[in-house]
PDB file of C-alpha atoms in Angstrom:
ATOM      1  CA  MET A1160       0.519 -24.893  14.298  1.00 53.00           C
ATOM      2  CA  ALA A1161       0.785 -20.812  13.541  1.00 52.00           C
ATOM      3  CA  SER A1162       2.731 -18.271  15.483  1.00 49.00           C
ATOM      4  CA  ALA A1163       1.788 -14.421  14.887  1.00 49.00           C
ATOM      5  CA  ALA A1164       2.983 -11.171  16.021  1.00 52.00           C
ATOM      6  CA  LEU A1165       1.972  -7.369  15.517  1.00 49.00           C
ATOM      7  CA  ALA A1166       4.620  -5.553  13.620  1.00 47.00           C
ATOM      8  CA  SER A1167       5.706  -2.570  11.831  1.00 43.00           C
ATOM      9  CA  GLY A1168       7.473  -2.580   8.496  1.00 43.00           C
ATOM     10  CA  GLU A1169       7.351  -0.844   5.320  1.00 43.00           C
ATOM     11  CA  ARG A1170       6.564  -2.711   1.830  1.00 40.00           C
ATOM     12  CA  GLY A1171       6.224  -1.369  -1.397  1.00 39.00           C
ATOM     13  CA  LYS A1172       6.894  -1.077  -4.884  1.00 45.00           C
ATOM     14  CA  LEU A1173       8.913   1.630  -6.635  1.00 53.00           C
ATOM     15  CA  SER A1174       6.197   4.102  -7.465  1.00 69.00           C
ATOM     16  CA  VAL A1175       7.291   6.360 -10.486  1.00 78.00           C
ATOM     17  CA  ARG A1176       4.674   9.084 -11.921  1.00 84.00           C
ATOM     18  CA  PRO A1177       5.110  11.203 -14.593  1.00 83.00           C
ATOM     19  CA  ILE A1178       3.554  14.605 -14.655  1.00 83.00           C
ATOM     20  CA  LEU A1179       2.858  16.975 -17.977  1.00 77.00           C
ATOM     21  CA  LEU A1180       3.247  20.501 -17.252  1.00 76.00           C
ATOM     22  CA  SER A1181      -0.085  22.372 -17.794  1.00 62.00           C
ATOM     23  CA  GLU A1182      -0.270  25.747 -19.647  1.00 49.00           C
ATOM     24  CA  HIS A1183      -3.324  26.659 -17.461  1.00 44.00           C
ATOM     25  CA  PRO A1184      -2.516  28.745 -14.317  1.00 45.00           C
ATOM     26  CA  ASP A1185      -5.319  26.901 -12.579  1.00 47.00           C
ATOM     27  CA  ASP A1186      -3.644  23.245 -13.028  1.00 51.00           C
ATOM     28  CA  ALA A1187       0.176  24.919 -12.190  1.00 67.00           C
ATOM     29  CA  THR A1188       0.616  23.325  -8.777  1.00 81.00           C
ATOM     30  CA  HIS A1189       1.389  19.673  -8.307  1.00 87.00           C
ATOM     31  CA  ARG A1190       0.700  17.574  -5.320  1.00 89.00           C
ATOM     32  CA  VAL A1191       3.462  15.228  -4.119  1.00 91.00           C
ATOM     33  CA  TYR A1192       2.573  12.719  -1.349  1.00 91.00           C
ATOM     34  CA  VAL A1193       5.185  11.756   0.563  1.00 91.00           C
ATOM     35  CA  LYS A1194       6.282   9.885   3.860  1.00 89.00           C
ATOM     36  CA  GLY A1195       8.651  10.104   6.978  1.00 90.00           C
ATOM     37  CA  GLN A1196      11.863   8.645   6.095  1.00 89.00           C
ATOM     38  CA  VAL A1197      11.259   8.145   2.473  1.00 89.00           C
ATOM     39  CA  VAL A1198      13.081   9.829  -0.323  1.00 92.00           C
ATOM     40  CA  THR A1199      10.883  11.384  -3.208  1.00 94.00           C
ATOM     41  CA  THR A1200      13.198  12.337  -6.255  1.00 94.00           C
ATOM     42  CA  LEU A1201      11.545  14.984  -8.544  1.00 95.00           C
ATOM     43  CA  ARG A1202      13.112  14.138 -12.018  1.00 93.00           C
ATOM     44  CA  PHE A1203      13.295  16.729 -14.841  1.00 93.00           C
ATOM     45  CA  GLU A1204      14.239  16.876 -18.579  1.00 88.00           C
ATOM     46  CA  GLN A1205      16.865  19.566 -17.953  1.00 89.00           C
ATOM     47  CA  PRO A1206      19.085  20.475 -15.102  1.00 94.00           C
ATOM     48  CA  VAL A1207      17.408  22.188 -12.005  1.00 94.00           C
ATOM     49  CA  ASP A1208      18.669  25.393 -10.531  1.00 95.00           C
ATOM     50  CA  PRO A1209      19.705  24.954  -7.008  1.00 94.00           C
ATOM     51  CA  VAL A1210      20.077  28.572  -6.139  1.00 94.00           C
ATOM     52  CA  LYS A1211      16.122  29.210  -6.821  1.00 94.00           C
ATOM     53  CA  THR A1212      14.950  26.047  -5.778  1.00 94.00           C
ATOM     54  CA  LYS A1213      13.219  26.704  -2.488  1.00 93.00           C
ATOM     55  CA  MET A1214      10.947  25.184  -0.017  1.00 91.00           C
ATOM     56  CA  LEU A1215       8.717  27.150   2.470  1.00 89.00           C
ATOM     57  CA  GLY A1216       8.500  26.328   6.035  1.00 85.00           C
ATOM     58  CA  TRP A1217      10.158  23.093   6.050  1.00 87.00           C
ATOM     59  CA  GLU A1218      12.393  23.442   8.893  1.00 86.00           C
ATOM     60  CA  GLY A1219      12.054  20.469  11.522  1.00 86.00           C
ATOM     61  CA  ARG A1220       9.864  18.523   9.237  1.00 89.00           C
ATOM     62  CA  LEU A1221      12.086  17.815   6.053  1.00 92.00           C
ATOM     63  CA  GLU A1222      15.789  17.166   5.790  1.00 93.00           C
ATOM     64  CA  PRO A1223      17.290  19.986   3.457  1.00 93.00           C
ATOM     65  CA  LEU A1224      16.464  19.482  -0.073  1.00 92.00           C
ATOM     66  CA  ALA A1225      19.130  18.758  -2.642  1.00 93.00           C
ATOM     67  CA  VAL A1226      19.535  18.980  -6.104  1.00 95.00           C
ATOM     68  CA  VAL A1227      21.756  16.845  -8.435  1.00 94.00           C
ATOM     69  CA  ARG A1228      21.832  18.053 -11.884  1.00 94.00           C
ATOM     70  CA  ASN A1229      18.249  17.382 -13.176  1.00 94.00           C
ATOM     71  CA  LYS A1230      16.671  15.988  -9.859  1.00 95.00           C
ATOM     72  CA  VAL A1231      15.542  17.171  -6.509  1.00 95.00           C
ATOM     73  CA  LEU A1232      15.528  15.402  -3.544  1.00 95.00           C
ATOM     74  CA  LEU A1233      12.979  15.607  -0.877  1.00 95.00           C
ATOM     75  CA  GLU A1234      13.037  13.364   2.646  1.00 94.00           C
ATOM     76  CA  PRO A1235      10.641  14.383   5.539  1.00 93.00           C
ATOM     77  CA  ILE A1236      11.822  13.445   8.823  1.00 92.00           C
ATOM     78  CA  HIS A1237       8.605  12.140   9.810  1.00 90.00           C
ATOM     79  CA  ASP A1238       5.013  11.716   8.584  1.00 89.00           C
ATOM     80  CA  LEU A1239       3.410  15.207   7.969  1.00 89.00           C
ATOM     81  CA  ASP A1240       0.267  15.477   9.990  1.00 86.00           C
ATOM     82  CA  ASP A1241      -3.236  15.421   8.065  1.00 81.00           C
ATOM     83  CA  ASP A1242      -3.623  18.827   7.915  1.00 82.00           C
ATOM     84  CA  GLU A1243       0.081  19.999   6.668  1.00 87.00           C
ATOM     85  CA  ALA A1244       1.006  21.236   3.305  1.00 90.00           C
ATOM     86  CA  ILE A1245       4.586  22.363   2.449  1.00 92.00           C
ATOM     87  CA  PRO A1246       5.277  24.488  -0.535  1.00 94.00           C
ATOM     88  CA  VAL A1247       7.979  23.655  -3.004  1.00 94.00           C
ATOM     89  CA  VAL A1248       9.132  25.879  -6.030  1.00 94.00           C
ATOM     90  CA  VAL A1249      11.729  24.335  -8.470  1.00 94.00           C
ATOM     91  CA  THR A1250      13.191  26.603 -10.936  1.00 94.00           C
ATOM     92  CA  LEU A1251      14.671  24.952 -14.117  1.00 93.00           C
ATOM     93  CA  VAL A1252      18.322  26.813 -15.517  1.00 93.00           C
ATOM     94  CA  ASP A1253      15.797  28.315 -18.281  1.00 91.00           C
ATOM     95  CA  GLY A1254      14.007  30.243 -15.751  1.00 91.00           C
ATOM     96  CA  THR A1255      10.857  28.217 -15.752  1.00 89.00           C
ATOM     97  CA  GLU A1256       9.392  27.625 -11.968  1.00 90.00           C
ATOM     98  CA  VAL A1257       7.511  24.537 -11.406  1.00 90.00           C
ATOM     99  CA  PRO A1258       5.365  25.135  -7.859  1.00 92.00           C
ATOM    100  CA  PHE A1259       4.404  21.622  -5.843  1.00 93.00           C
ATOM    101  CA  LEU A1260       2.985  21.099  -2.825  1.00 92.00           C
ATOM    102  CA  LEU A1261       3.908  18.317  -0.507  1.00 93.00           C
ATOM    103  CA  ARG A1262       1.022  16.226   1.191  1.00 91.00           C
ATOM    104  CA  PRO A1263       0.808  13.182   3.472  1.00 89.00           C
ATOM    105  CA  PRO A1264      -0.672  10.285   1.486  1.00 84.00           C
ATOM    106  CA  GLY A1265      -4.633   9.878   1.576  1.00 67.00           C
ATOM    107  CA  ARG A1266      -6.312   7.636   4.431  1.00 54.00           C
ATOM    108  CA  LYS A1267      -8.146   5.466   1.619  1.00 49.00           C
ATOM    109  CA  ARG A1268      -6.221   1.817   0.866  1.00 43.00           C
ATOM    110  CA  TRP A1269      -5.569   2.954  -2.580  1.00 45.00           C
ATOM    111  CA  SER A1270      -3.636   5.859  -1.548  1.00 56.00           C
ATOM    112  CA  TRP A1271       0.373   5.991  -2.227  1.00 73.00           C
ATOM    113  CA  THR A1272       3.649   7.540  -1.839  1.00 84.00           C
ATOM    114  CA  ASP A1273       5.303   9.373  -4.685  1.00 89.00           C
ATOM    115  CA  GLN A1274       9.077   8.195  -4.872  1.00 89.00           C
ATOM    116  CA  GLN A1275       9.690   9.265  -8.194  1.00 91.00           C
ATOM    117  CA  ILE A1276       7.947  11.813 -10.114  1.00 91.00           C
ATOM    118  CA  ASP A1277       8.968  12.279 -13.718  1.00 90.00           C
ATOM    119  CA  VAL A1278       8.095  16.168 -15.007  1.00 89.00           C
ATOM    120  CA  PHE A1279       8.042  16.799 -18.659  1.00 83.00           C
ATOM    121  CA  LYS A1280       7.465  20.567 -19.797  1.00 75.00           C
ATOM    122  CA  ASN A1281       7.686  19.577 -23.530  1.00 55.00           C
ATOM    123  CA  ARG A1282       4.425  17.608 -23.809  1.00 53.00           C
ATOM    124  CA  GLU A1283       5.463  16.732 -27.409  1.00 54.00           C
ATOM    125  CA  SER A1284       8.687  15.297 -26.533  1.00 51.00           C
ATOM    126  CA  HIS A1285       9.439  11.395 -27.093  1.00 47.00           C
ATOM    127  CA  ALA A1286      10.109  10.778 -23.670  1.00 51.00           C
ATOM    128  CA  ALA A1287       7.032  12.886 -22.746  1.00 47.00           C
ATOM    129  CA  MET A1288       4.173  11.071 -24.852  1.00 53.00           C
ATOM    130  CA  HIS A1289       6.399   7.265 -23.890  1.00 52.00           C
ATOM    131  CA  SER A1290       6.068   8.187 -20.182  1.00 49.00           C
ATOM    132  CA  ALA A1291       2.013   8.980 -20.786  1.00 55.00           C
ATOM    133  CA  LEU A1292       1.290   6.095 -22.638  1.00 57.00           C
ATOM    134  CA  ILE A1293       3.216   3.561 -20.321  1.00 56.00           C
ATOM    135  CA  ASP A1294       1.272   5.363 -17.689  1.00 57.00           C
ATOM    136  CA  ALA A1295      -2.049   4.938 -19.416  1.00 58.00           C
ATOM    137  CA  LEU A1296      -1.305   1.337 -19.906  1.00 58.00           C
ATOM    138  CA  LYS A1297      -0.220   0.454 -16.237  1.00 60.00           C
ATOM    139  CA  LYS A1298      -3.562   2.020 -15.320  1.00 57.00           C
ATOM    140  CA  ASN A1299      -5.598   0.122 -17.942  1.00 60.00           C
ATOM    141  CA  ASP A1300      -3.780  -3.189 -17.145  1.00 59.00           C
ATOM    142  CA  ALA A1301      -4.985  -2.336 -13.323  1.00 54.00           C
ATOM    143  CA  LEU A1302      -8.362  -1.609 -13.976  1.00 59.00           C
ATOM    144  CA  THR A1303      -8.626  -4.825 -16.168  1.00 61.00           C
ATOM    145  CA  GLU A1304      -7.187  -7.042 -13.038  1.00 64.00           C
ATOM    146  CA  GLU A1305      -9.033  -5.869 -10.671  1.00 52.00           C
ATOM    147  CA  ASN A1306     -12.540  -6.294 -12.990  1.00 53.00           C
ATOM    148  CA  GLN A1307     -11.141  -9.856 -13.535  1.00 61.00           C
ATOM    149  CA  ARG A1308     -10.511 -10.498  -9.876  1.00 52.00           C
ATOM    150  CA  TYR A1309     -14.160  -9.245  -8.947  1.00 49.00           C
ATOM    151  CA  ARG A1310     -15.763 -11.676 -11.368  1.00 54.00           C
ATOM    152  CA  LYS A1311     -13.791 -14.419  -9.997  1.00 54.00           C
ATOM    153  CA  GLU A1312     -14.825 -13.240  -6.388  1.00 47.00           C
ATOM    154  CA  GLU A1313     -18.117 -13.374  -7.004  1.00 51.00           C
ATOM    155  CA  THR A1314     -18.252 -17.333  -7.801  1.00 53.00           C
ATOM    156  CA  SER A1315     -15.475 -18.296  -5.438  1.00 79.00           C
ATOM    157  CA  GLU A1316     -15.796 -20.834  -2.637  1.00 87.00           C
ATOM    158  CA  ASP A1317     -12.990 -19.334  -0.833  1.00 90.00           C
ATOM    159  CA  HIS A1318     -14.238 -15.823  -0.692  1.00 88.00           C
ATOM    160  CA  ALA A1319     -17.770 -17.184   0.302  1.00 90.00           C
ATOM    161  CA  LEU A1320     -16.115 -18.785   3.163  1.00 93.00           C
ATOM    162  CA  ALA A1321     -14.241 -15.777   4.400  1.00 92.00           C
ATOM    163  CA  ALA A1322     -17.395 -13.737   4.095  1.00 92.00           C
ATOM    164  CA  LEU A1323     -19.232 -16.118   6.630  1.00 93.00           C
ATOM    165  CA  LEU A1324     -16.358 -16.029   8.828  1.00 94.00           C
ATOM    166  CA  ALA A1325     -16.371 -12.472   8.814  1.00 94.00           C
ATOM    167  CA  SER A1326     -19.660 -12.147   9.583  1.00 93.00           C
ATOM    168  CA  GLY A1327     -19.122 -14.217  12.913  1.00 93.00           C
ATOM    169  CA  ALA A1328     -21.130 -17.079  11.144  1.00 94.00           C
ATOM    170  CA  LEU A1329     -18.508 -20.010  12.018  1.00 94.00           C
ATOM    171  CA  ALA A1330     -21.048 -22.599  12.477  1.00 93.00           C
ATOM    172  CA  GLN A1331     -22.150 -22.348   8.702  1.00 93.00           C
ATOM    173  CA  THR A1332     -18.481 -23.135   7.580  1.00 93.00           C
ATOM    174  CA  PRO A1333     -16.269 -26.463   7.682  1.00 92.00           C
ATOM    175  CA  PHE A1334     -13.644 -24.805  10.201  1.00 94.00           C
ATOM    176  CA  LYS A1335     -12.950 -24.689  13.577  1.00 93.00           C
ATOM    177  CA  VAL A1336     -10.681 -22.648  15.964  1.00 95.00           C
ATOM    178  CA  VAL A1337      -7.141 -24.308  16.963  1.00 94.00           C
ATOM    179  CA  GLU A1338      -5.515 -20.937  18.288  1.00 94.00           C
ATOM    180  CA  ARG A1339      -5.683 -17.910  19.294  1.00 93.00           C
ATOM    181  CA  PHE A1340      -3.384 -14.616  19.994  1.00 91.00           C
ATOM    182  CA  PHE A1341      -3.779 -11.374  20.958  1.00 91.00           C
ATOM    183  CA  GLY A1342      -1.540  -8.365  20.101  1.00 88.00           C
ATOM    184  CA  LYS A1343      -1.758  -4.473  20.983  1.00 88.00           C
ATOM    185  CA  ASP A1344       0.408  -1.660  19.757  1.00 86.00           C
ATOM    186  CA  ALA A1345      -0.612   2.328  19.989  1.00 84.00           C
ATOM    187  CA  ASP A1346      -2.881   2.096  17.008  1.00 87.00           C
ATOM    188  CA  ALA A1347      -4.789  -1.144  17.063  1.00 91.00           C
ATOM    189  CA  GLU A1348      -5.802  -4.427  19.193  1.00 93.00           C
ATOM    190  CA  VAL A1349      -5.789  -7.283  17.279  1.00 93.00           C
ATOM    191  CA  ASP A1350      -7.248 -10.664  18.107  1.00 94.00           C
ATOM    192  CA  VAL A1351      -6.744 -13.674  15.706  1.00 95.00           C
ATOM    193  CA  GLN A1352      -8.236 -16.779  15.402  1.00 95.00           C
ATOM    194  CA  VAL A1353      -6.673 -19.394  13.421  1.00 95.00           C
ATOM    195  CA  LEU A1354      -8.881 -22.247  11.838  1.00 95.00           C
ATOM    196  CA  GLN A1355      -8.667 -25.540  10.326  1.00 94.00           C
ATOM    197  CA  GLY A1356     -10.997 -27.012   8.170  1.00 89.00           C
ATOM    198  CA  LYS A1357     -11.145 -29.769   5.451  1.00 84.00           C
ATOM    199  CA  VAL A1358      -8.174 -28.795   2.575  1.00 90.00           C
ATOM    200  CA  LYS A1359      -8.583 -25.199   3.837  1.00 93.00           C
ATOM    201  CA  ALA A1360      -7.341 -23.254   6.540  1.00 94.00           C
ATOM    202  CA  ALA A1361      -8.161 -19.798   7.482  1.00 95.00           C
ATOM    203  CA  VAL A1362      -7.325 -16.700   9.808  1.00 96.00           C
ATOM    204  CA  VAL A1363      -9.744 -14.363  11.282  1.00 96.00           C
ATOM    205  CA  PHE A1364      -8.324 -10.829  12.390  1.00 95.00           C
ATOM    206  CA  LYS A1365     -10.753  -8.905  14.861  1.00 96.00           C
ATOM    207  CA  ILE A1366      -9.128  -5.324  15.023  1.00 95.00           C
ATOM    208  CA  LYS A1367      -9.994  -2.275  17.253  1.00 95.00           C
ATOM    209  CA  ASN A1368      -8.734   0.808  16.037  1.00 94.00           C
ATOM    210  CA  LEU A1369      -7.189   2.815  18.809  1.00 93.00           C
ATOM    211  CA  ALA A1370      -5.993   5.831  17.109  1.00 89.00           C
ATOM    212  CA  PRO A1371      -7.507   9.259  18.207  1.00 88.00           C
ATOM    213  CA  GLU A1372      -8.326  10.373  14.777  1.00 86.00           C
ATOM    214  CA  GLN A1373      -7.005   7.965  11.758  1.00 88.00           C
ATOM    215  CA  PRO A1374      -9.551   5.363  10.336  1.00 91.00           C
ATOM    216  CA  TRP A1375      -8.308   1.856  10.325  1.00 92.00           C
ATOM    217  CA  SER A1376      -8.242   0.155   6.911  1.00 91.00           C
ATOM    218  CA  MET A1377      -6.284  -2.813   5.564  1.00 91.00           C
ATOM    219  CA  LYS A1378      -4.236  -1.929   2.238  1.00 88.00           C
ATOM    220  CA  SER A1379      -2.928  -4.967   1.001  1.00 89.00           C
ATOM    221  CA  ALA A1380      -2.503  -8.619   2.329  1.00 91.00           C
ATOM    222  CA  ARG A1381       0.362 -11.012   1.257  1.00 91.00           C
ATOM    223  CA  LEU A1382       0.530 -14.852   1.574  1.00 93.00           C
ATOM    224  CA  VAL A1383       4.047 -16.349   1.109  1.00 92.00           C
ATOM    225  CA  THR A1384       5.999 -19.776   0.841  1.00 92.00           C
ATOM    226  CA  LEU A1385       8.056 -19.256   4.298  1.00 88.00           C
ATOM    227  CA  ASP A1386      11.154 -21.063   2.431  1.00 85.00           C
ATOM    228  CA  LYS A1387      11.667 -19.384  -1.123  1.00 86.00           C
ATOM    229  CA  GLY A1388       8.665 -16.470  -0.317  1.00 86.00           C
ATOM    230  CA  HIS A1389       6.711 -17.560  -3.429  1.00 90.00           C
ATOM    231  CA  GLU A1390       3.260 -15.429  -3.457  1.00 90.00           C
ATOM    232  CA  ARG A1391       0.338 -17.464  -2.989  1.00 91.00           C
ATOM    233  CA  ALA A1392      -3.332 -16.789  -3.622  1.00 88.00           C
ATOM    234  CA  VAL A1393      -5.545 -15.674  -0.332  1.00 91.00           C
ATOM    235  CA  ALA A1394      -9.262 -14.923  -0.533  1.00 91.00           C
ATOM    236  CA  PHE A1395     -10.406 -12.379   2.045  1.00 91.00           C
ATOM    237  CA  ARG A1396     -13.507 -10.587   2.949  1.00 92.00           C
ATOM    238  CA  ALA A1397     -14.075  -7.524   5.554  1.00 93.00           C
ATOM    239  CA  THR A1398     -17.069  -6.161   7.361  1.00 94.00           C
ATOM    240  CA  VAL A1399     -16.312  -2.547   6.885  1.00 92.00           C
ATOM    241  CA  ARG A1400     -14.087  -0.781   4.572  1.00 89.00           C
ATOM    242  CA  GLU A1401     -12.671   1.601   7.180  1.00 92.00           C
ATOM    243  CA  ILE A1402     -12.807   1.072  10.894  1.00 94.00           C
ATOM    244  CA  MET A1403     -13.333   4.469  12.559  1.00 94.00           C
ATOM    245  CA  PRO A1404     -11.494   5.669  15.660  1.00 93.00           C
ATOM    246  CA  GLY A1405     -12.977   3.475  18.860  1.00 94.00           C
ATOM    247  CA  GLY A1406     -14.491   1.174  16.466  1.00 95.00           C
ATOM    248  CA  SER A1407     -13.939  -2.348  15.445  1.00 95.00           C
ATOM    249  CA  GLY A1408     -14.093  -4.474  12.436  1.00 95.00           C
ATOM    250  CA  VAL A1409     -12.964  -8.137  10.658  1.00 96.00           C
ATOM    251  CA  VAL A1410     -10.949  -9.313   8.378  1.00 95.00           C
ATOM    252  CA  ALA A1411     -11.206 -12.756   7.432  1.00 95.00           C
ATOM    253  CA  PHE A1412      -8.822 -15.138   5.365  1.00 96.00           C
ATOM    254  CA  VAL A1413      -9.209 -18.554   3.802  1.00 94.00           C
ATOM    255  CA  VAL A1414      -6.648 -20.200   2.158  1.00 94.00           C
ATOM    256  CA  ASP A1415      -6.711 -23.434   0.061  1.00 91.00           C
ATOM    257  CA  ASP A1416      -4.452 -26.716   0.616  1.00 91.00           C
ATOM    258  CA  ASP A1417      -2.744 -25.858  -2.805  1.00 91.00           C
ATOM    259  CA  ALA A1418      -0.953 -22.801  -1.201  1.00 92.00           C
ATOM    260  CA  PHE A1419       0.757 -25.117   0.970  1.00 93.00           C
ATOM    261  CA  MET A1420       2.514 -26.828  -1.729  1.00 91.00           C
ATOM    262  CA  GLU A1421       5.830 -25.759  -2.949  1.00 90.00           C
ATOM    263  CA  ASP A1422       8.014 -28.047  -5.278  1.00 88.00           C
ATOM    264  CA  GLY A1423       5.905 -31.198  -4.601  1.00 87.00           C
ATOM    265  CA  LYS A1424       6.391 -30.841  -0.860  1.00 91.00           C
ATOM    266  CA  LEU A1425       4.062 -29.078   2.151  1.00 92.00           C
ATOM    267  CA  THR A1426       5.589 -25.836   3.497  1.00 93.00           C
ATOM    268  CA  ARG A1427       4.996 -23.542   5.881  1.00 93.00           C
ATOM    269  CA  LEU A1428       3.328 -19.876   5.159  1.00 94.00           C
ATOM    270  CA  SER A1429       3.543 -16.357   6.321  1.00 93.00           C
ATOM    271  CA  LEU A1430       0.128 -14.094   6.110  1.00 94.00           C
ATOM    272  CA  GLU A1431       1.039 -10.468   6.239  1.00 92.00           C
ATOM    273  CA  VAL A1432      -1.149  -7.414   7.072  1.00 92.00           C
ATOM    274  CA  TYR A1433      -0.312  -4.055   5.975  1.00 91.00           C
ATOM    275  CA  ARG A1434      -2.573  -1.394   7.082  1.00 89.00           C
ATOM    276  CA  HIS A1435      -3.742   1.952   5.383  1.00 85.00           C
ATOM    277  CA  ASP A1436      -0.312   3.314   5.665  1.00 81.00           C
ATOM    278  CA  GLY A1437       1.642   0.897   4.183  1.00 81.00           C
ATOM    279  CA  MET A1438       3.160  -0.516   7.571  1.00 85.00           C
ATOM    280  CA  ARG A1439       2.988  -4.222   8.520  1.00 86.00           C
ATOM    281  CA  GLN A1440      -0.002  -4.455  11.063  1.00 89.00           C
ATOM    282  CA  ALA A1441       0.796  -8.342  11.707  1.00 88.00           C
ATOM    283  CA  PHE A1442       1.523 -11.557  10.391  1.00 88.00           C
ATOM    284  CA  ILE A1443       1.191 -14.952  11.053  1.00 92.00           C
ATOM    285  CA  GLN A1444       2.888 -18.195  10.108  1.00 92.00           C
ATOM    286  CA  LEU A1445       0.735 -20.924   9.120  1.00 94.00           C
ATOM    287  CA  ASP A1446       1.644 -24.830   9.138  1.00 92.00           C
ATOM    288  CA  PRO A1447       0.518 -27.156   6.898  1.00 91.00           C
ATOM    289  CA  ALA A1448      -0.935 -29.514   9.777  1.00 90.00           C
ATOM    290  CA  LEU A1449      -4.020 -27.130   9.636  1.00 91.00           C
ATOM    291  CA  ILE A1450      -5.428 -28.454   6.599  1.00 85.00           C
ATOM    292  CA  GLU A1451      -6.806 -31.824   6.882  1.00 62.00           C
ATOM    293  CA  ARG A1452      -6.451 -34.344   3.969  1.00 52.00           C
TER     294      ARG A1452
END
């Protein structure tokens, strides 16, 4: 009724972030969050001087930077270590120097990788003000959506069931275990239980963090129909926000029967779990036979 696997795969939407240059020296250096084999573009309002634009100590860690008119392209060869920081100084044709510090993304689940940064020197320009407005609206929309989601989760039956499953209280739920999978990679052991219930299905991931230093956390989860890739809602609860090295934790998901419907017919679903660094940790296919109608 289900199939599962451990996997590593990148998922993410284009991340565009504006920077307004400050006149205060203390705010002069801007951090740029980069990831191995992912190109990050610094985009300026005027052309860049390629001769005076330099990186320090980049050899063996990044590809040589490239300057294309008003853009600087950066690509790490591999992920930077937590304590690594690479200085970059971009010089515009008018002589303005803009310093940056390349850093790896943070460990938290809300951390991001910069794919494009729009840098504005003139804070009063139409482009700068428009970009700042769009960025503020995006942040406001994200906060509004998050608050609405939290309010719904407080009274959601599916989230309550997921909390019981995550805590190990299977007997207090209408579910029964019908399949079990086990997988392991260099960073984690994953024990997966697939559960059947009345008009609902559930999946419980028991995760042990094998990484020597990096905490494990779930960045996101994605439930889609297998045939057409339409996203579906899924409730989840975790026992801990972060699983420390050597520790274990549980993430439980509950899927309502409506999620299995597509164009008036039952269809299979794919549940994908992405960890803190954006890599796909595991995926499992769910068959509509899991729901009892």
